[in-house]
Amino acid sequence: MRVPGVRVLIAGSGGREHALAWKLAQAAGVESIHAAPGNPGIAEIGLCHPVRAEDGESLLALARELGVELVVIGPEGPLVAGVADELRHAGIAVFGPSRAAARIEGSKTFAKEVLAAAGVPAAAKLAVARAPCVVKVDGLAAGKGVFVCRTAAEVDAALVAGAVFEGPLVLEELLEGEEVSVFGLCDGRTVIPLAPAQDFKRLGDGDTGPNTGGMGSYSPVSGLGAAQVEELIELVHRPVVEELARRGTPFVGVLFAGLMLTDAGPKVLEFNCRFGDPETQSILPRLGGDFVGALRAAASGDLAGVELSIDPAAAVTVVLAAKDYPSSPDHGSEITGIAEAEELGALVFHAGTARYGDRLVTNGGRILNVTATGETVAAARERAYLACERISFSGARFRRDIALAAVCEPGPPEGVVHSES
Ligand code: AMP
Ligand code: GLY
């Protein structure tokens, strides 16, 4: 039985939100977990309420009715739309940036302007669309608004495809290197690093096929121990958070930098104003310390002195997606084998599922996220894939090469991977 404590409301319904709910449900001092709208996985550890994450007014009414001490907003949509402001103005503690600060994700032009003002290295802006280059839609595009062009034909196709979206196009230099996701927990001034991760955006093995919301992730990333992450946070996150504070729009929440580690040093590809999905599923199992305390401290501008630790164990997450993802979702196909996967020690996060009576069925594009931990990335990976084999639904597809390169590449220098705690 739980002792009376904090009631937390999580806004969102994906695998990221299930991972947040799972982590927070274990925290000492958390009385209950609520989600709006949540999903069947979250319903096993908390209470789900039929309120959309984008509906600020109903979310506020729900937060008041439940008397929650903290609201955590998962997805970018409600953040960019200003849902955090609505709650905060009503006196509710919110983990998630204001509309003004969330523009760092909502507008690529704004992000570039902030980066330049803060003196943070980033992909250079180009005046003309000439290969090689990257064409980006300025606003939110659910991961579908970036076109990496190596040939003139690809540039032409990108300009046509980009024109479908609202808002202008941004052109930038094409960067080469290793891509990493680096996360900082922010209270408006202070930034605490979380574990880094890599995600897999393309649908197919070997990074082929269309871009997706993400087909898998793993953490830690070879060569990025605590010292290196701290350097990246100092180079990228702290100047940006300082610049946003200077503008009177302090950033409260997770500042997620997509970085390219180029031969000329790290450069920013993009910012997100929230936890990554599916990176969070690999990061949170490794996180130690008082997570709910840290989120509350961030929400109240009081993160200085808060310490979180990172477990040296590795985590790998494989996304099980619908047959025709990302072009179309699947609904109503029965899902079996989750308990068997969990028996192997894996965590199974729901991303696009629904419950009809006793049956769990598909309800989306990315259906489940299977996460496993292990002493090494290789061990975590093996366990994650064994667990995936236990789960079935009609047309289930997943990449077979999540974290494969990390396992095959020569090991990092002694002590680097395991120096994070
Ligand atoms: P985004 O949807 O903004 O995360 O971008 C999707 C993907 O496009 C990124 O994860 C990178 O792989 C790639 N990308 C974005 N900008 C660049 C760039 N300037 N150079 C090379 N690749 C890029
Ligand atoms: N995995 C990338 C994202 O959350 O945007």
Tab-separated table of C-alpha atoms and ligand atoms in Angstrom:
chain	number	residue	atom	x	y	z
A	1	MET	CA	0.000	0.000	0.000
A	2	ARG	CA	1.270	3.470	-0.842
A	3	VAL	CA	1.730	6.087	1.814
A	4	PRO	CA	-0.005	9.368	1.028
A	5	GLY	CA	2.148	11.342	-1.346
A	6	VAL	CA	2.297	13.026	-4.686
A	7	ARG	CA	-0.404	12.609	-7.304
A	8	VAL	CA	0.975	12.949	-10.807
A	9	LEU	CA	-0.971	13.544	-14.014
A	10	ILE	CA	0.761	12.585	-17.263
A	11	ALA	CA	-0.578	14.079	-20.490
A	12	GLY	CA	-0.173	11.874	-23.562
A	13	SER	CA	-0.836	8.331	-24.717
A	14	GLY	CA	2.307	6.840	-26.236
A	15	GLY	CA	5.200	4.611	-25.255
A	16	ARG	CA	7.079	7.586	-23.820
A	17	GLU	CA	4.178	8.355	-21.497
A	18	HIS	CA	3.902	4.704	-20.458
A	19	ALA	CA	7.638	4.721	-19.633
A	20	LEU	CA	7.197	7.925	-17.598
A	21	ALA	CA	4.227	6.424	-15.783
A	22	TRP	CA	6.175	3.217	-15.103
A	23	LYS	CA	9.120	5.138	-13.677
A	24	LEU	CA	7.009	7.496	-11.591
A	25	ALA	CA	4.824	4.674	-10.266
A	26	GLN	CA	7.914	3.138	-8.648
A	27	ALA	CA	8.998	6.332	-6.949
A	28	ALA	CA	8.773	6.509	-3.202
A	29	GLY	CA	6.420	9.322	-2.315
A	30	VAL	CA	4.173	8.930	-5.367
A	31	GLU	CA	0.629	8.212	-4.276
A	32	SER	CA	-1.044	7.748	-7.634
A	33	ILE	CA	-0.489	8.080	-11.347
A	34	HIS	CA	-3.132	9.551	-13.618
A	35	ALA	CA	-3.007	9.914	-17.369
A	36	ALA	CA	-4.884	11.957	-19.951
A	37	PRO	CA	-5.787	10.059	-22.018
A	38	GLY	CA	-3.154	7.355	-21.296
A	39	ASN	CA	-3.263	3.873	-22.797
A	40	PRO	CA	-3.998	0.278	-21.722
A	41	GLY	CA	-0.429	-0.172	-20.456
A	42	ILE	CA	-0.672	2.904	-18.240
A	43	ALA	CA	-4.101	1.706	-17.073
A	44	GLU	CA	-2.358	-1.224	-15.391
A	45	ILE	CA	-0.392	1.096	-13.105
A	46	GLY	CA	-2.580	4.174	-12.905
A	47	LEU	CA	-5.913	5.707	-13.786
A	48	CYS	CA	-6.630	6.862	-17.323
A	49	HIS	CA	-9.050	9.711	-17.945
A	50	PRO	CA	-10.776	10.453	-21.258
A	51	VAL	CA	-9.160	13.863	-21.766
A	52	ARG	CA	-6.970	14.725	-24.736
A	53	ALA	CA	-3.457	16.030	-24.012
A	54	GLU	CA	-4.133	18.992	-26.335
A	55	ASP	CA	-7.270	20.070	-24.486
A	56	GLY	CA	-5.813	22.520	-21.962
A	57	GLU	CA	-9.130	23.538	-20.462
A	58	SER	CA	-10.226	19.964	-19.703
A	59	LEU	CA	-6.745	19.066	-18.508
A	60	LEU	CA	-6.874	21.936	-16.039
A	61	ALA	CA	-10.307	20.864	-14.812
A	62	LEU	CA	-9.014	17.297	-14.395
A	63	ALA	CA	-5.852	18.415	-12.569
A	64	ARG	CA	-8.010	20.432	-10.168
A	65	GLU	CA	-10.518	17.656	-9.649
A	66	LEU	CA	-7.765	15.143	-8.880
A	67	GLY	CA	-5.781	17.610	-6.790
A	68	VAL	CA	-2.538	16.607	-8.502
A	69	GLU	CA	0.765	18.036	-7.316
A	70	LEU	CA	2.434	17.728	-10.720
A	71	VAL	CA	1.442	17.564	-14.380
A	72	VAL	CA	3.973	16.115	-16.829
A	73	ILE	CA	3.246	16.900	-20.479
A	74	GLY	CA	4.715	14.263	-22.809
A	75	PRO	CA	4.158	15.266	-26.464
A	76	GLU	CA	5.243	18.396	-28.325
A	77	GLY	CA	1.801	19.220	-29.731
A	78	PRO	CA	0.229	20.455	-26.478
A	79	LEU	CA	3.471	22.170	-25.422
A	80	VAL	CA	3.806	24.133	-28.659
A	81	ALA	CA	0.091	24.992	-28.379
A	82	GLY	CA	0.612	26.476	-24.892
A	83	VAL	CA	-1.103	23.893	-22.680
A	84	ALA	CA	1.637	24.235	-20.027
A	85	ASP	CA	0.884	27.979	-19.803
A	86	GLU	CA	-2.812	27.359	-19.209
A	87	LEU	CA	-2.053	25.042	-16.305
A	88	ARG	CA	0.756	27.145	-14.871
A	89	HIS	CA	-1.303	30.331	-14.951
A	90	ALA	CA	-3.904	28.498	-12.887
A	91	GLY	CA	-1.297	27.677	-10.257
A	92	ILE	CA	-0.639	24.027	-11.194
A	93	ALA	CA	2.958	22.748	-11.118
A	94	VAL	CA	3.848	21.665	-14.646
A	95	PHE	CA	6.853	19.882	-16.067
A	96	GLY	CA	7.020	21.121	-19.645
A	97	PRO	CA	7.894	24.403	-21.352
A	98	SER	CA	5.667	27.371	-22.056
A	99	ARG	CA	4.450	28.014	-25.579
A	100	ALA	CA	7.152	30.671	-25.995
A	101	ALA	CA	9.977	28.334	-24.908
A	102	ALA	CA	8.564	25.356	-26.856
A	103	ARG	CA	9.145	27.334	-30.049
A	104	ILE	CA	12.642	25.881	-29.871
A	105	GLU	CA	10.967	22.781	-31.349
A	106	GLY	CA	7.946	24.431	-32.953
A	107	SER	CA	9.925	26.685	-35.290
A	108	LYS	CA	13.227	25.758	-36.887
A	109	THR	CA	13.820	29.403	-37.805
A	110	PHE	CA	13.395	30.426	-34.158
A	111	ALA	CA	15.727	27.604	-33.038
A	112	LYS	CA	18.387	28.786	-35.483
A	113	GLU	CA	18.073	32.345	-34.253
A	114	VAL	CA	18.464	31.253	-30.614
A	115	LEU	CA	21.433	29.030	-31.482
A	116	ALA	CA	23.165	31.892	-33.273
A	117	ALA	CA	22.513	34.295	-30.395
A	118	ALA	CA	23.779	31.731	-27.892
A	119	GLY	CA	26.883	30.957	-29.970
A	120	VAL	CA	26.104	27.232	-30.234
A	121	PRO	CA	27.504	25.317	-33.236
A	122	ALA	CA	24.801	24.189	-35.637
A	123	ALA	CA	24.298	23.210	-39.267
A	124	ALA	CA	24.815	26.349	-41.366
A	125	LYS	CA	21.831	27.929	-43.054
A	126	LEU	CA	21.970	27.920	-46.860
A	127	ALA	CA	20.562	30.542	-49.196
A	128	VAL	CA	19.915	28.240	-52.144
A	129	ALA	CA	18.696	24.674	-52.437
A	130	ARG	CA	21.629	22.885	-54.035
A	131	ALA	CA	22.688	19.272	-53.301
A	132	PRO	CA	24.038	18.180	-50.936
A	133	CYS	CA	21.725	19.906	-48.477
A	134	VAL	CA	18.860	19.367	-46.062
A	135	VAL	CA	15.381	20.804	-46.671
A	136	LYS	CA	13.261	21.295	-43.543
A	137	VAL	CA	9.705	22.372	-42.988
A	138	ASP	CA	9.693	25.209	-40.449
A	139	GLY	CA	6.850	24.004	-38.185
A	140	LEU	CA	5.939	20.725	-36.461
A	141	ALA	CA	5.697	17.878	-38.964
A	142	ALA	CA	5.770	14.709	-36.819
A	143	GLY	CA	9.209	13.729	-38.083
A	144	LYS	CA	8.102	13.909	-41.714
A	145	GLY	CA	9.298	17.419	-42.559
A	146	VAL	CA	13.033	16.808	-43.024
A	147	PHE	CA	14.503	15.815	-46.377
A	148	VAL	CA	18.159	14.865	-46.588
A	149	CYS	CA	19.173	15.485	-50.194
A	150	ARG	CA	22.343	14.164	-51.778
A	151	THR	CA	21.329	14.668	-55.423
A	152	ALA	CA	19.628	17.404	-57.443
A	153	ALA	CA	16.678	15.072	-58.026
A	154	GLU	CA	16.272	14.639	-54.270
A	155	VAL	CA	16.305	18.401	-53.811
A	156	ASP	CA	13.561	18.792	-56.427
A	157	ALA	CA	11.479	16.063	-54.771
A	158	ALA	CA	12.018	17.628	-51.321
A	159	LEU	CA	10.871	21.043	-52.492
A	160	VAL	CA	7.683	19.501	-53.864
A	161	ALA	CA	7.060	17.339	-50.771
A	162	GLY	CA	7.894	20.227	-48.417
A	163	ALA	CA	5.449	22.555	-50.142
A	164	VAL	CA	2.593	20.350	-48.913
A	165	PHE	CA	3.210	21.521	-45.336
A	166	GLU	CA	2.250	24.902	-43.979
A	167	GLY	CA	5.047	27.342	-43.353
A	168	PRO	CA	8.282	28.196	-45.119
A	169	LEU	CA	11.135	25.803	-45.840
A	170	VAL	CA	14.542	26.068	-44.191
A	171	LEU	CA	17.688	25.005	-46.057
A	172	GLU	CA	20.831	23.878	-44.298
A	173	GLU	CA	24.140	22.177	-44.873
A	174	LEU	CA	24.153	18.384	-44.832
A	175	LEU	CA	26.229	17.199	-41.882
A	176	GLU	CA	27.959	13.832	-41.715
A	177	GLY	CA	28.802	11.924	-38.561
A	178	GLU	CA	27.339	9.991	-35.662
A	179	GLU	CA	23.936	11.193	-34.487
A	180	VAL	CA	23.088	11.296	-30.775
A	181	SER	CA	20.207	12.497	-28.623
A	182	VAL	CA	21.309	14.457	-25.550
A	183	PHE	CA	18.778	15.428	-22.892
A	184	GLY	CA	18.923	18.101	-20.227
A	185	LEU	CA	16.448	18.493	-17.392
A	186	CYS	CA	15.824	22.225	-17.047
A	187	ASP	CA	14.184	24.503	-14.487
A	188	GLY	CA	14.564	27.681	-16.507
A	189	ARG	CA	18.203	28.259	-15.485
A	190	THR	CA	19.834	25.056	-14.259
A	191	VAL	CA	20.400	22.056	-16.554
A	192	ILE	CA	21.000	18.508	-15.291
A	193	PRO	CA	22.161	15.929	-17.837
A	194	LEU	CA	20.247	12.712	-18.427
A	195	ALA	CA	21.741	9.660	-20.165
A	196	PRO	CA	22.362	10.035	-23.906
A	197	ALA	CA	20.743	7.716	-26.431
A	198	GLN	CA	20.623	6.894	-30.090
A	199	ASP	CA	17.425	6.346	-31.975
A	200	PHE	CA	16.640	4.723	-35.305
A	201	LYS	CA	14.424	6.915	-37.452
A	202	ARG	CA	14.215	4.927	-40.660
A	203	LEU	CA	11.688	2.141	-41.082
A	204	GLY	CA	14.000	-0.535	-42.438
A	205	ASP	CA	17.159	-2.360	-41.429
A	206	GLY	CA	20.363	-0.623	-42.441
A	207	ASP	CA	18.624	2.785	-42.178
A	208	THR	CA	16.542	2.239	-45.302
A	209	GLY	CA	12.979	3.247	-46.120
A	210	PRO	CA	10.974	6.244	-44.973
A	211	ASN	CA	11.506	8.248	-41.798
A	212	THR	CA	9.289	7.259	-38.883
A	213	GLY	CA	8.624	8.495	-35.367
A	214	GLY	CA	11.453	6.125	-34.322
A	215	MET	CA	11.885	2.344	-34.590
A	216	GLY	CA	14.145	1.753	-31.618
A	217	SER	CA	16.745	3.217	-29.290
A	218	TYR	CA	19.557	2.329	-26.966
A	219	SER	CA	21.582	3.859	-24.180
A	220	PRO	CA	24.432	4.409	-23.311
A	221	VAL	CA	26.135	5.559	-26.487
A	222	SER	CA	29.692	4.412	-26.969
A	223	GLY	CA	32.213	7.153	-26.228
A	224	LEU	CA	29.674	9.362	-24.424
A	225	GLY	CA	30.320	8.876	-20.731
A	226	ALA	CA	29.369	11.341	-18.024
A	227	ALA	CA	32.281	13.686	-18.791
A	228	GLN	CA	31.490	13.875	-22.507
A	229	VAL	CA	27.773	14.415	-21.889
A	230	GLU	CA	28.592	17.171	-19.420
A	231	GLU	CA	30.735	18.829	-22.114
A	232	LEU	CA	27.864	18.656	-24.607
A	233	ILE	CA	25.400	20.084	-22.078
A	234	GLU	CA	27.851	22.913	-21.396
A	235	LEU	CA	28.354	23.536	-25.108
A	236	VAL	CA	24.720	23.316	-26.201
A	237	HIS	CA	22.025	23.175	-23.531
A	238	ARG	CA	23.265	25.692	-20.976
A	239	PRO	CA	23.854	28.542	-23.453
A	240	VAL	CA	20.438	27.917	-25.027
A	241	VAL	CA	18.665	27.829	-21.657
A	242	GLU	CA	20.508	31.015	-20.678
A	243	GLU	CA	19.511	32.710	-23.931
A	244	LEU	CA	15.840	31.732	-23.493
A	245	ALA	CA	15.891	33.032	-19.900
A	246	ARG	CA	17.491	36.283	-21.101
A	247	ARG	CA	14.582	36.690	-23.527
A	248	GLY	CA	12.115	36.311	-20.681
A	249	THR	CA	10.964	32.869	-21.847
A	250	PRO	CA	12.694	30.423	-19.465
A	251	PHE	CA	12.712	26.781	-20.520
A	252	VAL	CA	11.232	24.349	-17.975
A	253	GLY	CA	11.191	20.694	-18.989
A	254	VAL	CA	13.439	18.458	-21.059
A	255	LEU	CA	15.572	20.178	-23.652
A	256	PHE	CA	16.390	17.449	-26.157
A	257	ALA	CA	19.190	18.204	-28.606
A	258	GLY	CA	19.634	16.096	-31.718
A	259	LEU	CA	23.367	16.412	-32.352
A	260	MET	CA	25.663	15.337	-35.152
A	261	LEU	CA	29.145	14.491	-33.940
A	262	THR	CA	31.064	15.740	-36.998
A	263	ASP	CA	34.801	15.814	-37.655
A	264	ALA	CA	34.604	19.536	-36.912
A	265	GLY	CA	32.957	18.899	-33.523
A	266	PRO	CA	29.365	18.485	-32.315
A	267	LYS	CA	26.687	20.443	-34.159
A	268	VAL	CA	22.992	20.840	-33.425
A	269	LEU	CA	20.591	19.293	-35.955
A	270	GLU	CA	17.429	20.130	-34.074
A	271	PHE	CA	15.871	20.736	-30.700
A	272	ASN	CA	12.853	19.086	-29.164
A	273	CYS	CA	11.069	20.519	-26.165
A	274	ARG	CA	10.246	17.190	-24.475
A	275	PHE	CA	11.416	13.652	-23.748
A	276	GLY	CA	12.333	11.626	-26.859
A	277	ASP	CA	10.184	8.758	-28.038
A	278	PRO	CA	11.483	5.992	-28.068
A	279	GLU	CA	14.674	7.263	-26.354
A	280	THR	CA	12.874	7.709	-23.025
A	281	GLN	CA	12.063	4.011	-22.924
A	282	SER	CA	15.823	3.270	-22.925
A	283	ILE	CA	16.852	6.130	-20.648
A	284	LEU	CA	14.465	5.811	-17.735
A	285	PRO	CA	15.304	2.201	-16.802
A	286	ARG	CA	18.898	3.441	-16.307
A	287	LEU	CA	17.980	6.453	-14.207
A	288	GLY	CA	18.564	6.440	-10.467
A	289	GLY	CA	17.763	9.007	-7.802
A	290	ASP	CA	14.606	10.887	-6.983
A	291	PHE	CA	12.983	11.303	-10.415
A	292	VAL	CA	9.683	12.710	-9.221
A	293	GLY	CA	11.576	15.044	-6.885
A	294	ALA	CA	13.673	16.248	-9.818
A	295	LEU	CA	10.611	16.861	-12.030
A	296	ARG	CA	8.916	18.782	-9.236
A	297	ALA	CA	12.073	20.774	-8.536
A	298	ALA	CA	12.325	21.633	-12.234
A	299	ALA	CA	8.672	22.690	-12.304
A	300	SER	CA	9.248	25.051	-9.384
A	301	GLY	CA	12.553	26.481	-10.664
A	302	ASP	CA	14.578	24.767	-7.988
A	303	LEU	CA	16.779	22.193	-9.711
A	304	ALA	CA	20.130	23.466	-8.422
A	305	GLY	CA	21.637	20.858	-6.132
A	306	VAL	CA	19.366	18.038	-7.330
A	307	GLU	CA	21.361	14.956	-8.289
A	308	LEU	CA	20.282	12.031	-10.414
A	309	SER	CA	22.430	9.016	-11.121
A	310	ILE	CA	22.743	6.844	-14.183
A	311	ASP	CA	23.040	3.101	-13.877
A	312	PRO	CA	25.949	1.609	-15.798
A	313	ALA	CA	23.630	-1.068	-17.245
A	314	ALA	CA	22.600	-0.711	-20.884
A	315	ALA	CA	19.067	-0.584	-22.260
A	316	VAL	CA	17.768	-1.385	-25.733
A	317	THR	CA	14.266	-0.651	-27.035
A	318	VAL	CA	12.709	-2.236	-30.114
A	319	VAL	CA	9.506	-0.777	-31.561
A	320	LEU	CA	6.898	-3.260	-32.785
A	321	ALA	CA	4.949	-1.474	-35.495
A	322	ALA	CA	1.873	-2.129	-37.586
A	323	LYS	CA	2.180	-3.838	-40.965
A	324	ASP	CA	1.839	-0.657	-43.021
A	325	TYR	CA	3.487	1.798	-40.630
A	326	PRO	CA	4.227	4.657	-41.240
A	327	SER	CA	1.779	5.019	-44.141
A	328	SER	CA	-1.239	3.634	-42.301
A	329	PRO	CA	-2.112	2.427	-38.804
A	330	ASP	CA	-3.667	-0.877	-37.818
A	331	HIS	CA	-6.739	-1.272	-35.642
A	332	GLY	CA	-8.287	-4.263	-33.942
A	333	SER	CA	-5.686	-7.006	-34.504
A	334	GLU	CA	-5.327	-9.086	-31.374
A	335	ILE	CA	-2.005	-8.832	-29.510
A	336	THR	CA	-0.667	-11.830	-27.598
A	337	GLY	CA	2.505	-12.756	-25.744
A	338	ILE	CA	3.153	-9.684	-23.614
A	339	ALA	CA	3.217	-11.669	-20.355
A	340	GLU	CA	5.655	-14.138	-21.943
A	341	ALA	CA	7.910	-11.265	-23.027
A	342	GLU	CA	7.784	-9.795	-19.530
A	343	GLU	CA	8.706	-13.188	-18.059
A	344	LEU	CA	12.025	-12.828	-19.848
A	345	GLY	CA	12.615	-9.646	-17.857
A	346	ALA	CA	11.659	-7.222	-20.634
A	347	LEU	CA	9.550	-4.123	-20.136
A	348	VAL	CA	6.704	-3.828	-22.622
A	349	PHE	CA	5.478	-0.266	-23.092
A	350	HIS	CA	2.215	0.331	-24.921
A	351	ALA	CA	2.294	2.895	-27.707
A	352	GLY	CA	-0.726	2.169	-29.938
A	353	THR	CA	-3.003	-0.363	-28.269
A	354	ALA	CA	-6.621	-0.550	-27.162
A	355	ARG	CA	-8.521	-2.910	-24.927
A	356	TYR	CA	-11.793	-4.448	-26.067
A	357	GLY	CA	-13.165	-6.420	-23.157
A	358	ASP	CA	-10.496	-8.995	-22.372
A	359	ARG	CA	-8.649	-8.533	-25.630
A	360	LEU	CA	-5.714	-6.263	-26.213
A	361	VAL	CA	-5.671	-5.079	-29.820
A	362	THR	CA	-3.632	-2.850	-32.109
A	363	ASN	CA	-4.651	0.783	-32.312
A	364	GLY	CA	-2.077	2.856	-34.160
A	365	GLY	CA	1.185	2.795	-36.077
A	366	ARG	CA	3.782	2.100	-33.445
A	367	ILE	CA	2.071	-0.543	-31.296
A	368	LEU	CA	4.472	-1.652	-28.541
A	369	ASN	CA	7.978	-0.827	-27.344
A	370	VAL	CA	9.995	-3.708	-25.955
A	371	THR	CA	12.818	-2.593	-23.664
A	372	ALA	CA	15.397	-4.781	-22.005
A	373	THR	CA	18.382	-3.989	-19.845
A	374	GLY	CA	21.630	-5.888	-19.481
A	375	GLU	CA	25.194	-5.460	-18.346
A	376	THR	CA	26.200	-4.602	-21.893
A	377	VAL	CA	24.368	-3.312	-24.952
A	378	ALA	CA	24.830	-6.799	-26.448
A	379	ALA	CA	23.129	-8.478	-23.489
A	380	ALA	CA	20.275	-5.947	-23.424
A	381	ARG	CA	19.823	-6.311	-27.160
A	382	GLU	CA	19.670	-10.086	-27.033
A	383	ARG	CA	17.058	-10.029	-24.295
A	384	ALA	CA	14.978	-7.373	-26.077
A	385	TYR	CA	14.876	-9.407	-29.282
A	386	LEU	CA	14.038	-12.651	-27.475
A	387	ALA	CA	11.132	-10.816	-25.873
A	388	CYS	CA	9.986	-9.414	-29.239
A	389	GLU	CA	9.777	-12.952	-30.608
A	390	ARG	CA	7.256	-13.837	-27.902
A	391	ILE	CA	4.822	-11.111	-28.922
A	392	SER	CA	2.574	-11.413	-31.916
A	393	PHE	CA	-0.124	-9.547	-33.758
A	394	SER	CA	-1.127	-9.696	-37.387
A	395	GLY	CA	1.493	-8.007	-39.596
A	396	ALA	CA	3.829	-7.029	-36.726
A	397	ARG	CA	7.070	-5.578	-38.043
A	398	PHE	CA	10.243	-4.477	-36.346
A	399	ARG	CA	13.813	-3.678	-37.232
A	400	ARG	CA	16.321	-6.451	-36.566
A	401	ASP	CA	19.327	-4.159	-36.324
A	402	ILE	CA	18.546	-1.877	-33.381
A	403	ALA	CA	21.855	-1.238	-31.554
A	404	LEU	CA	23.583	-3.778	-33.804
A	405	ALA	CA	26.359	-1.410	-34.858
A	406	ALA	CA	26.970	-0.534	-31.204
A	407	VAL	CA	27.518	-4.206	-30.465
A	408	CYS	CA	29.737	-4.821	-33.479
A	409	GLU	CA	31.948	-1.776	-33.249
A	410	PRO	CA	35.174	-2.039	-31.280
A	411	GLY	CA	34.586	-1.306	-27.608
A	412	PRO	CA	34.989	2.214	-26.252
A	413	PRO	CA	38.085	3.098	-24.290
A	414	GLU	CA	38.136	1.415	-20.903
A	415	GLY	CA	35.844	3.109	-18.430
A	416	VAL	CA	34.023	5.380	-20.852
A	417	VAL	CA	30.740	3.547	-21.132
A	418	HIS	CA	30.632	2.634	-17.478
A	419	SER	CA	31.717	5.938	-16.049
A	420	GLU	CA	28.330	7.594	-16.001
A	421	SER	CA	27.139	6.800	-12.493
B	1	AMP	P1	14.224	15.712	-37.444
B	1	AMP	O1	12.875	15.238	-37.899
B	1	AMP	O2	14.377	17.176	-37.385
B	1	AMP	O3	14.656	14.962	-36.204
B	1	AMP	O4	15.280	15.252	-38.523
B	1	AMP	C1	15.221	13.963	-39.029
B	1	AMP	C2	16.584	13.455	-39.351
B	1	AMP	O5	17.119	14.167	-40.453
B	1	AMP	C3	17.615	13.654	-38.270
B	1	AMP	O6	17.529	12.703	-37.276
B	1	AMP	C4	18.904	13.535	-39.067
B	1	AMP	O7	19.196	12.182	-39.298
B	1	AMP	C5	18.531	14.168	-40.371
B	1	AMP	N1	19.047	15.546	-40.424
B	1	AMP	C6	18.449	16.678	-39.998
B	1	AMP	N2	19.234	17.753	-40.233
B	1	AMP	C7	20.358	17.292	-40.828
B	1	AMP	C8	21.558	17.904	-41.308
B	1	AMP	N3	21.749	19.227	-41.269
B	1	AMP	N4	22.494	17.098	-41.844
B	1	AMP	C9	22.313	15.765	-41.922
B	1	AMP	N5	21.218	15.132	-41.488
B	1	AMP	C10	20.234	15.876	-40.950
B	2	GLY	N1	12.991	9.993	-31.258
B	2	GLY	C1	12.980	11.312	-31.731
B	2	GLY	C2	11.899	12.152	-31.178
B	2	GLY	O1	11.344	11.878	-30.143
B	2	GLY	O2	11.632	13.179	-31.780
